Amino acid sequence: MAVHRRPHALALSALLLGGLLIGQAQADEQRPDPRSPASRTHYPLVIDNCGHELTFEQAPRRIVTLGQLESELLLSLGVADRIAGTAVWFGPVRPPLRQANQTVPRLSEDVPSFESVTRLRPDLVAAQFTYHLGAHGEVATRNQFEQLGIHTWVSPSDCLGKQVTESSNSDGSRSRPFTMAVIDQEITQLARILDVQARGQALIDRLHQRITRAKARLALPEGSDKPTVVYWFSSPRLQGDPWVAGNDGAPGVISRTLGLDNIIDSSQEWPAVSWERIATLDPDIIVIADMNRRRFPADDVRKKLDFLHHDPVARELDAVEQGHIITVGAQGLNPSMRVVDAIETIGRQLADFRAADS
């Protein structure tokens, strides 16, 4: 892992000279009329998904989603009435989607059983993470569902350019960096499958507009040092090595957009790195994940904050002493549409730090 130079004191201010990020207008959630003939899907439709060829004779009518990305994507496409059940949630649904989400049955906040999914008689099961439908799937294998005539879908963000091994505790590694183009691809493909292509394109356009605004307001002046950052997702135990972001996952998109320099130089998605190592690199900013999940002690954001302020090593970090700690929803640190939310949240907090330091 490379050691990065500490930015000059004014680097954080220079980064945000353009001003605050503006909030996302409710109009961003409005959808166009999808009834144009050019927007319709022609069946049968054949699509490759993570190396699996899928043939749809018609648009799925009963879908079970395993993961917040898939759930929010379908809600954003306006097909809440087709979601028979949902599971695997890290946090609350986006505010503009709350009303539609209230009509969707929640199977579980975490991983549901195979039986509870099949009981809903879905014609499509869509998973955010490979390990839910992988060779040793936490829910079941893709083959088990397909033997029952149920199509399966895994988010391309968790298979394209990514390798997951059964022994990995870092959520896999990437052979090429994740980009939002992968999310564009998934939106496009699911919109085709569901015969709502115009809505899919409108959703992609909204996401790109928000990213463009963020870049325009947070451009780092030429020659300036980049503020350094570490992203802490969780830990198997608070005093143990935390799972922090490598360079090539969703936090990489955030860093590149906002002009930040991740101190952890790794292709692994969430490698375990000691606090002593983090202290040596001493980041200017710490981003921590907030989530509803409670599988590990450090899932609780309050415990993370308490640790940072009381652990003999962590409390000496410059970011802790300066109060440069930013909390974001965990889903914003996973490859998903919520990466854009994280960019906006982190941008606003960085602006507050700039104002306080000026």
Short mmCIF file of C-alpha atoms in Angstrom, two decimals:
data_model
loop_
_atom_site.label_atom_id
_atom_site.label_comp_id
_atom_site.label_asym_id
_atom_site.label_seq_id
_atom_site.Cartn_x
_atom_site.Cartn_y
_atom_site.Cartn_z
CA MET A 1 0.00 0.00 0.00
CA ALA A 2 1.40 3.37 -0.98
CA VAL A 3 2.06 6.14 1.55
CA HIS A 4 0.54 9.43 0.39
CA ARG A 5 1.82 12.93 1.12
CA ARG A 6 -0.28 15.02 3.52
CA PRO A 7 -2.05 17.83 1.64
CA HIS A 8 -1.32 21.44 2.49
CA ALA A 9 -3.69 22.99 5.03
CA LEU A 10 -5.55 24.87 2.31
CA ALA A 11 -6.16 21.82 0.08
CA LEU A 12 -9.57 21.07 1.55
CA SER A 13 -10.64 24.67 1.07
CA ALA A 14 -9.36 24.74 -2.50
CA LEU A 15 -11.23 21.55 -3.31
CA LEU A 16 -14.57 23.16 -2.53
CA LEU A 17 -13.99 26.67 -3.82
CA GLY A 18 -16.91 26.21 -6.17
CA GLY A 19 -19.44 26.10 -3.27
CA LEU A 20 -22.00 23.71 -1.88
CA LEU A 21 -23.67 20.90 -3.75
CA ILE A 22 -27.32 21.63 -4.34
CA GLY A 23 -29.96 19.14 -3.29
CA GLN A 24 -31.70 16.89 -5.72
CA ALA A 25 -35.06 18.29 -6.77
CA GLN A 26 -38.15 16.16 -6.44
CA ALA A 27 -38.65 16.66 -10.17
CA ASP A 28 -35.73 14.25 -10.68
CA GLU A 29 -38.09 11.44 -9.77
CA GLN A 30 -40.68 12.28 -12.44
CA ARG A 31 -40.91 9.75 -15.22
CA PRO A 32 -41.70 10.18 -18.91
CA ASP A 33 -44.57 8.47 -20.69
CA PRO A 34 -43.18 5.05 -21.71
CA ARG A 35 -45.87 4.30 -24.30
CA SER A 36 -43.94 5.49 -27.34
CA PRO A 37 -43.61 2.62 -29.89
CA ALA A 38 -39.85 3.24 -30.10
CA SER A 39 -39.62 2.54 -26.35
CA ARG A 40 -41.32 -0.86 -26.39
CA THR A 41 -39.53 -4.19 -25.92
CA HIS A 42 -39.99 -6.98 -28.46
CA TYR A 43 -40.15 -10.50 -27.01
CA PRO A 44 -38.70 -13.05 -26.83
CA LEU A 45 -35.78 -11.07 -25.39
CA VAL A 46 -32.37 -12.72 -24.89
CA ILE A 47 -29.93 -11.06 -22.47
CA ASP A 48 -26.61 -12.19 -21.02
CA ASN A 49 -26.34 -11.69 -17.28
CA CYS A 50 -22.99 -12.45 -15.65
CA GLY A 51 -22.37 -15.26 -18.13
CA HIS A 52 -25.92 -16.65 -17.92
CA GLU A 53 -28.10 -16.40 -21.01
CA LEU A 54 -31.66 -15.44 -20.08
CA THR A 55 -34.65 -15.64 -22.44
CA PHE A 56 -37.78 -13.70 -21.51
CA GLU A 57 -40.97 -14.55 -23.37
CA GLN A 58 -42.72 -11.63 -21.69
CA ALA A 59 -42.06 -8.98 -19.05
CA PRO A 60 -41.79 -10.43 -15.51
CA ARG A 61 -44.88 -9.83 -13.39
CA ARG A 62 -43.74 -11.13 -9.98
CA ILE A 63 -40.23 -10.20 -8.87
CA VAL A 64 -38.39 -10.82 -5.60
CA THR A 65 -35.46 -8.50 -4.97
CA LEU A 66 -32.48 -9.52 -2.85
CA GLY A 67 -30.66 -6.26 -2.23
CA GLN A 68 -31.41 -2.58 -1.90
CA LEU A 69 -29.95 -1.73 -5.32
CA GLU A 70 -32.40 -3.98 -7.13
CA SER A 71 -35.33 -2.80 -5.02
CA GLU A 72 -34.66 0.91 -5.48
CA LEU A 73 -33.89 0.46 -9.16
CA LEU A 74 -37.24 -1.20 -9.80
CA LEU A 75 -39.04 1.39 -7.67
CA SER A 76 -37.33 4.14 -9.68
CA LEU A 77 -38.57 2.47 -12.87
CA GLY A 78 -42.13 2.69 -11.57
CA VAL A 79 -42.83 -1.04 -11.28
CA ALA A 80 -43.56 -1.34 -7.55
CA ASP A 81 -46.69 -3.32 -8.41
CA ARG A 82 -44.48 -6.09 -9.85
CA ILE A 83 -42.32 -6.54 -6.72
CA ALA A 84 -43.76 -9.52 -4.85
CA GLY A 85 -41.25 -9.25 -2.01
CA THR A 86 -37.92 -7.72 -1.04
CA ALA A 87 -35.03 -8.47 1.32
CA VAL A 88 -31.43 -7.52 2.17
CA TRP A 89 -31.58 -3.85 3.13
CA PHE A 90 -28.75 -1.73 4.57
CA GLY A 91 -30.85 1.33 5.35
CA PRO A 92 -34.05 3.26 4.60
CA VAL A 93 -35.34 3.67 1.07
CA ARG A 94 -34.69 6.97 -0.73
CA PRO A 95 -37.31 9.55 0.36
CA PRO A 96 -38.90 9.99 -3.11
CA LEU A 97 -39.50 6.23 -3.23
CA ARG A 98 -41.02 5.77 0.23
CA GLN A 99 -44.66 5.87 -0.80
CA ALA A 100 -44.22 3.28 -3.55
CA ASN A 101 -42.08 1.12 -1.25
CA GLN A 102 -44.87 0.94 1.32
CA THR A 103 -46.80 -1.36 -1.02
CA VAL A 104 -43.89 -3.88 -1.26
CA PRO A 105 -43.85 -6.82 1.21
CA ARG A 106 -40.59 -6.98 3.21
CA LEU A 107 -39.43 -10.61 3.56
CA SER A 108 -36.41 -9.78 5.69
CA GLU A 109 -33.96 -6.98 6.41
CA ASP A 110 -31.21 -9.55 5.91
CA VAL A 111 -30.95 -12.81 3.95
CA PRO A 112 -34.28 -14.66 3.48
CA SER A 113 -34.72 -18.40 3.18
CA PHE A 114 -35.12 -20.15 -0.17
CA GLU A 115 -38.58 -21.31 0.89
CA SER A 116 -39.78 -17.82 1.79
CA VAL A 117 -38.75 -16.58 -1.67
CA THR A 118 -40.28 -19.44 -3.68
CA ARG A 119 -43.49 -19.23 -1.65
CA LEU A 120 -44.16 -15.91 -3.40
CA ARG A 121 -44.18 -17.66 -6.81
CA PRO A 122 -41.82 -15.20 -8.52
CA ASP A 123 -40.94 -15.35 -12.19
CA LEU A 124 -37.72 -13.40 -11.51
CA VAL A 125 -35.36 -13.23 -8.51
CA ALA A 126 -32.97 -10.26 -8.75
CA ALA A 127 -29.93 -10.12 -6.45
CA GLN A 128 -27.51 -7.28 -5.79
CA PHE A 129 -24.66 -9.55 -4.66
CA THR A 130 -23.26 -12.67 -6.29
CA TYR A 131 -22.96 -14.56 -3.01
CA HIS A 132 -26.73 -14.63 -2.55
CA LEU A 133 -27.12 -16.72 -5.73
CA GLY A 134 -23.57 -18.06 -6.15
CA ALA A 135 -22.17 -21.58 -6.08
CA HIS A 136 -22.79 -21.66 -2.33
CA GLY A 137 -25.59 -19.12 -2.41
CA GLU A 138 -26.74 -17.74 0.92
CA VAL A 139 -30.31 -17.94 -0.40
CA ALA A 140 -29.89 -20.61 -3.08
CA THR A 141 -27.98 -21.22 -6.29
CA ARG A 142 -29.20 -19.85 -9.59
CA ASN A 143 -29.70 -23.43 -10.75
CA GLN A 144 -32.05 -24.21 -7.84
CA PHE A 145 -34.32 -21.35 -8.86
CA GLU A 146 -34.07 -22.09 -12.57
CA GLN A 147 -35.05 -25.73 -11.99
CA LEU A 148 -38.35 -24.31 -10.73
CA GLY A 149 -38.74 -22.17 -13.86
CA ILE A 150 -37.72 -18.97 -12.03
CA HIS A 151 -35.36 -16.59 -13.83
CA THR A 152 -32.47 -15.17 -11.78
CA TRP A 153 -30.57 -11.93 -12.12
CA VAL A 154 -27.33 -10.75 -10.49
CA SER A 155 -26.33 -7.11 -10.65
CA PRO A 156 -23.58 -6.64 -13.25
CA SER A 157 -21.89 -4.34 -10.73
CA ASP A 158 -21.01 -7.43 -8.68
CA CYS A 159 -19.71 -9.61 -11.51
CA LEU A 160 -18.27 -7.48 -14.34
CA GLY A 161 -14.57 -6.96 -13.72
CA LYS A 162 -14.91 -8.52 -10.26
CA GLN A 163 -13.82 -11.83 -8.80
CA VAL A 164 -15.41 -13.25 -5.67
CA THR A 165 -13.93 -16.30 -3.94
CA GLU A 166 -15.55 -18.36 -1.23
CA SER A 167 -12.57 -17.78 1.09
CA SER A 168 -12.50 -14.01 0.61
CA ASN A 169 -13.36 -11.82 3.58
CA SER A 170 -12.91 -8.61 1.57
CA ASP A 171 -16.01 -8.98 -0.66
CA GLY A 172 -13.82 -9.91 -3.62
CA SER A 173 -11.38 -8.00 -5.81
CA ARG A 174 -11.70 -6.12 -9.09
CA SER A 175 -9.64 -6.58 -12.24
CA ARG A 176 -10.89 -3.18 -13.43
CA PRO A 177 -12.38 -0.27 -11.47
CA PHE A 178 -16.12 -0.03 -11.01
CA THR A 179 -17.73 2.90 -12.83
CA MET A 180 -21.27 4.18 -13.00
CA ALA A 181 -21.40 2.92 -16.60
CA VAL A 182 -22.06 -0.52 -15.09
CA ILE A 183 -25.13 0.87 -13.31
CA ASP A 184 -26.21 2.45 -16.60
CA GLN A 185 -25.96 -0.97 -18.21
CA GLU A 186 -28.06 -2.61 -15.51
CA ILE A 187 -30.74 0.07 -15.69
CA THR A 188 -30.86 -0.29 -19.48
CA GLN A 189 -31.09 -4.09 -19.36
CA LEU A 190 -33.74 -4.26 -16.63
CA ALA A 191 -35.75 -1.53 -18.34
CA ARG A 192 -35.71 -3.64 -21.53
CA ILE A 193 -36.70 -6.78 -19.64
CA LEU A 194 -39.58 -4.95 -17.96
CA ASP A 195 -40.64 -3.06 -21.12
CA VAL A 196 -40.10 0.40 -19.59
CA GLN A 197 -37.17 1.57 -21.69
CA ALA A 198 -38.09 5.27 -21.74
CA ARG A 199 -38.17 5.31 -17.95
CA GLY A 200 -34.79 3.63 -17.84
CA GLN A 201 -33.17 6.24 -20.07
CA ALA A 202 -34.74 9.06 -18.07
CA LEU A 203 -33.34 7.56 -14.85
CA ILE A 204 -29.84 7.32 -16.35
CA ASP A 205 -30.07 10.93 -17.52
CA ARG A 206 -31.01 12.14 -14.02
CA LEU A 207 -28.10 10.32 -12.41
CA HIS A 208 -25.63 11.74 -14.91
CA GLN A 209 -26.96 15.26 -14.43
CA ARG A 210 -26.37 15.00 -10.69
CA ILE A 211 -22.82 13.72 -11.17
CA THR A 212 -22.08 16.49 -13.66
CA ARG A 213 -23.25 19.11 -11.16
CA ALA A 214 -21.05 17.58 -8.47
CA LYS A 215 -17.97 17.61 -10.70
CA ALA A 216 -18.58 21.21 -11.76
CA ARG A 217 -18.80 22.43 -8.18
CA LEU A 218 -15.93 20.42 -6.74
CA ALA A 219 -13.16 20.68 -9.32
CA LEU A 220 -9.73 20.73 -7.67
CA PRO A 221 -7.55 23.63 -8.91
CA GLU A 222 -4.63 22.47 -11.01
CA GLY A 223 -1.52 21.80 -8.93
CA SER A 224 -3.36 21.37 -5.62
CA ASP A 225 -2.78 18.36 -3.41
CA LYS A 226 -5.73 16.03 -2.97
CA PRO A 227 -7.15 15.60 0.54
CA THR A 228 -6.71 12.00 1.68
CA VAL A 229 -9.58 9.78 2.81
CA VAL A 230 -10.38 6.37 4.26
CA TYR A 231 -13.79 4.69 3.96
CA TRP A 232 -14.77 2.43 6.91
CA PHE A 233 -17.66 0.07 6.19
CA SER A 234 -17.65 -2.30 9.17
CA SER A 235 -15.50 -4.69 11.22
CA PRO A 236 -15.90 -8.23 12.56
CA ARG A 237 -15.04 -6.71 15.97
CA LEU A 238 -14.42 -3.11 16.93
CA GLN A 239 -10.86 -3.62 18.19
CA GLY A 240 -9.98 -5.72 15.14
CA ASP A 241 -8.88 -4.71 11.67
CA PRO A 242 -11.60 -2.64 9.99
CA TRP A 243 -12.96 -3.35 6.52
CA VAL A 244 -12.01 -0.26 4.55
CA ALA A 245 -12.44 0.53 0.87
CA GLY A 246 -9.85 -0.27 -1.76
CA ASN A 247 -9.40 1.90 -4.85
CA ASP A 248 -11.62 0.10 -7.33
CA GLY A 249 -15.10 -0.18 -5.81
CA ALA A 250 -17.86 2.38 -5.35
CA PRO A 251 -15.75 4.62 -3.06
CA GLY A 252 -13.31 4.92 -5.96
CA VAL A 253 -16.03 6.64 -7.98
CA ILE A 254 -16.69 8.99 -5.06
CA SER A 255 -12.99 9.82 -4.68
CA ARG A 256 -12.48 10.45 -8.40
CA THR A 257 -15.57 12.65 -8.60
CA LEU A 258 -14.72 14.77 -5.55
CA GLY A 259 -10.97 14.90 -6.07
CA LEU A 260 -10.04 12.83 -2.99
CA ASP A 261 -7.11 10.42 -2.59
CA ASN A 262 -7.93 7.07 -0.95
CA ILE A 263 -5.04 6.06 1.32
CA ILE A 264 -5.74 2.33 0.78
CA ASP A 265 -4.09 1.19 -2.45
CA SER A 266 -5.77 -2.16 -3.08
CA SER A 267 -7.87 -3.87 -5.77
CA GLN A 268 -9.82 -5.68 -3.05
CA GLU A 269 -13.29 -4.30 -2.51
CA TRP A 270 -13.10 -4.10 1.31
CA PRO A 271 -9.70 -5.28 2.59
CA ALA A 272 -9.06 -5.62 6.33
CA VAL A 273 -6.39 -3.06 7.34
CA SER A 274 -5.00 -2.46 10.83
CA TRP A 275 -5.60 0.80 12.66
CA GLU A 276 -1.84 1.07 13.06
CA ARG A 277 -1.50 1.09 9.27
CA ILE A 278 -4.27 3.67 8.93
CA ALA A 279 -2.57 5.80 11.60
CA THR A 280 0.69 5.70 9.62
CA LEU A 281 -1.15 7.04 6.56
CA ASP A 282 -3.22 9.45 8.73
CA PRO A 283 -6.06 10.47 6.38
CA ASP A 284 -7.53 13.97 6.37
CA ILE A 285 -11.08 12.63 6.16
CA ILE A 286 -12.81 9.51 7.50
CA VAL A 287 -16.05 8.36 5.86
CA ILE A 288 -18.06 5.82 7.87
CA ALA A 289 -21.05 3.75 6.82
CA ASP A 290 -24.41 3.97 8.59
CA MET A 291 -26.67 0.94 8.21
CA ASN A 292 -29.61 -0.90 9.76
CA ARG A 293 -27.85 -4.27 9.43
CA ARG A 294 -26.47 -5.72 12.67
CA ARG A 295 -24.37 -8.74 11.66
CA PHE A 296 -21.14 -7.29 13.06
CA PRO A 297 -20.42 -4.97 16.01
CA ALA A 298 -19.16 -2.16 13.79
CA ASP A 299 -22.35 -2.15 11.71
CA ASP A 300 -23.62 0.29 14.35
CA VAL A 301 -22.48 3.80 13.39
CA ARG A 302 -22.67 4.92 17.03
CA LYS A 303 -20.15 2.26 17.98
CA LYS A 304 -17.90 3.34 15.15
CA LEU A 305 -17.94 6.93 16.38
CA ASP A 306 -17.36 5.91 19.99
CA PHE A 307 -14.38 3.78 18.91
CA LEU A 308 -12.84 6.59 16.88
CA HIS A 309 -13.00 8.99 19.81
CA HIS A 310 -11.77 6.61 22.51
CA ASP A 311 -9.41 4.06 20.96
CA PRO A 312 -5.79 5.01 21.83
CA VAL A 313 -4.69 4.76 18.18
CA ALA A 314 -7.78 5.99 16.34
CA ARG A 315 -8.36 9.05 18.51
CA GLU A 316 -4.94 10.41 17.53
CA LEU A 317 -5.82 10.48 13.83
CA ASP A 318 -5.84 14.01 12.43
CA ALA A 319 -9.32 13.50 10.94
CA VAL A 320 -10.68 12.59 14.39
CA GLU A 321 -8.97 15.49 16.14
CA GLN A 322 -10.23 17.92 13.48
CA GLY A 323 -13.74 16.45 13.46
CA HIS A 324 -13.45 15.58 9.79
CA ILE A 325 -15.66 12.47 10.04
CA ILE A 326 -18.48 12.03 7.53
CA THR A 327 -21.36 9.57 7.90
CA VAL A 328 -23.08 8.23 4.79
CA GLY A 329 -25.65 5.52 4.13
CA ALA A 330 -23.91 2.18 3.59
CA GLN A 331 -25.68 1.63 0.29
CA GLY A 332 -23.89 4.71 -1.05
CA LEU A 333 -20.59 2.86 -0.57
CA ASN A 334 -21.85 -0.18 -2.48
CA PRO A 335 -21.97 -0.16 -6.30
CA SER A 336 -25.46 1.26 -6.83
CA MET A 337 -27.43 4.34 -7.77
CA ARG A 338 -26.92 5.53 -4.18
CA VAL A 339 -23.26 6.29 -4.97
CA VAL A 340 -24.60 9.59 -6.31
CA ASP A 341 -26.27 10.26 -2.94
CA ALA A 342 -22.93 9.63 -1.21
CA ILE A 343 -21.16 12.04 -3.56
CA GLU A 344 -23.66 14.75 -2.67
CA THR A 345 -23.58 14.04 1.07
CA ILE A 346 -19.79 13.97 1.27
CA GLY A 347 -19.59 17.11 -0.87
CA ARG A 348 -21.89 19.03 1.47
CA GLN A 349 -19.91 17.92 4.54
CA LEU A 350 -16.60 18.89 2.93
CA ALA A 351 -18.10 22.32 2.26
CA ASP A 352 -18.95 22.64 5.96
CA PHE A 353 -15.36 21.73 6.88
CA ARG A 354 -14.09 24.36 4.45
CA ALA A 355 -16.34 27.01 5.97
CA ALA A 356 -15.27 26.11 9.52
CA ASP A 357 -11.57 26.12 8.62
CA SER A 358 -11.66 29.43 6.73
#
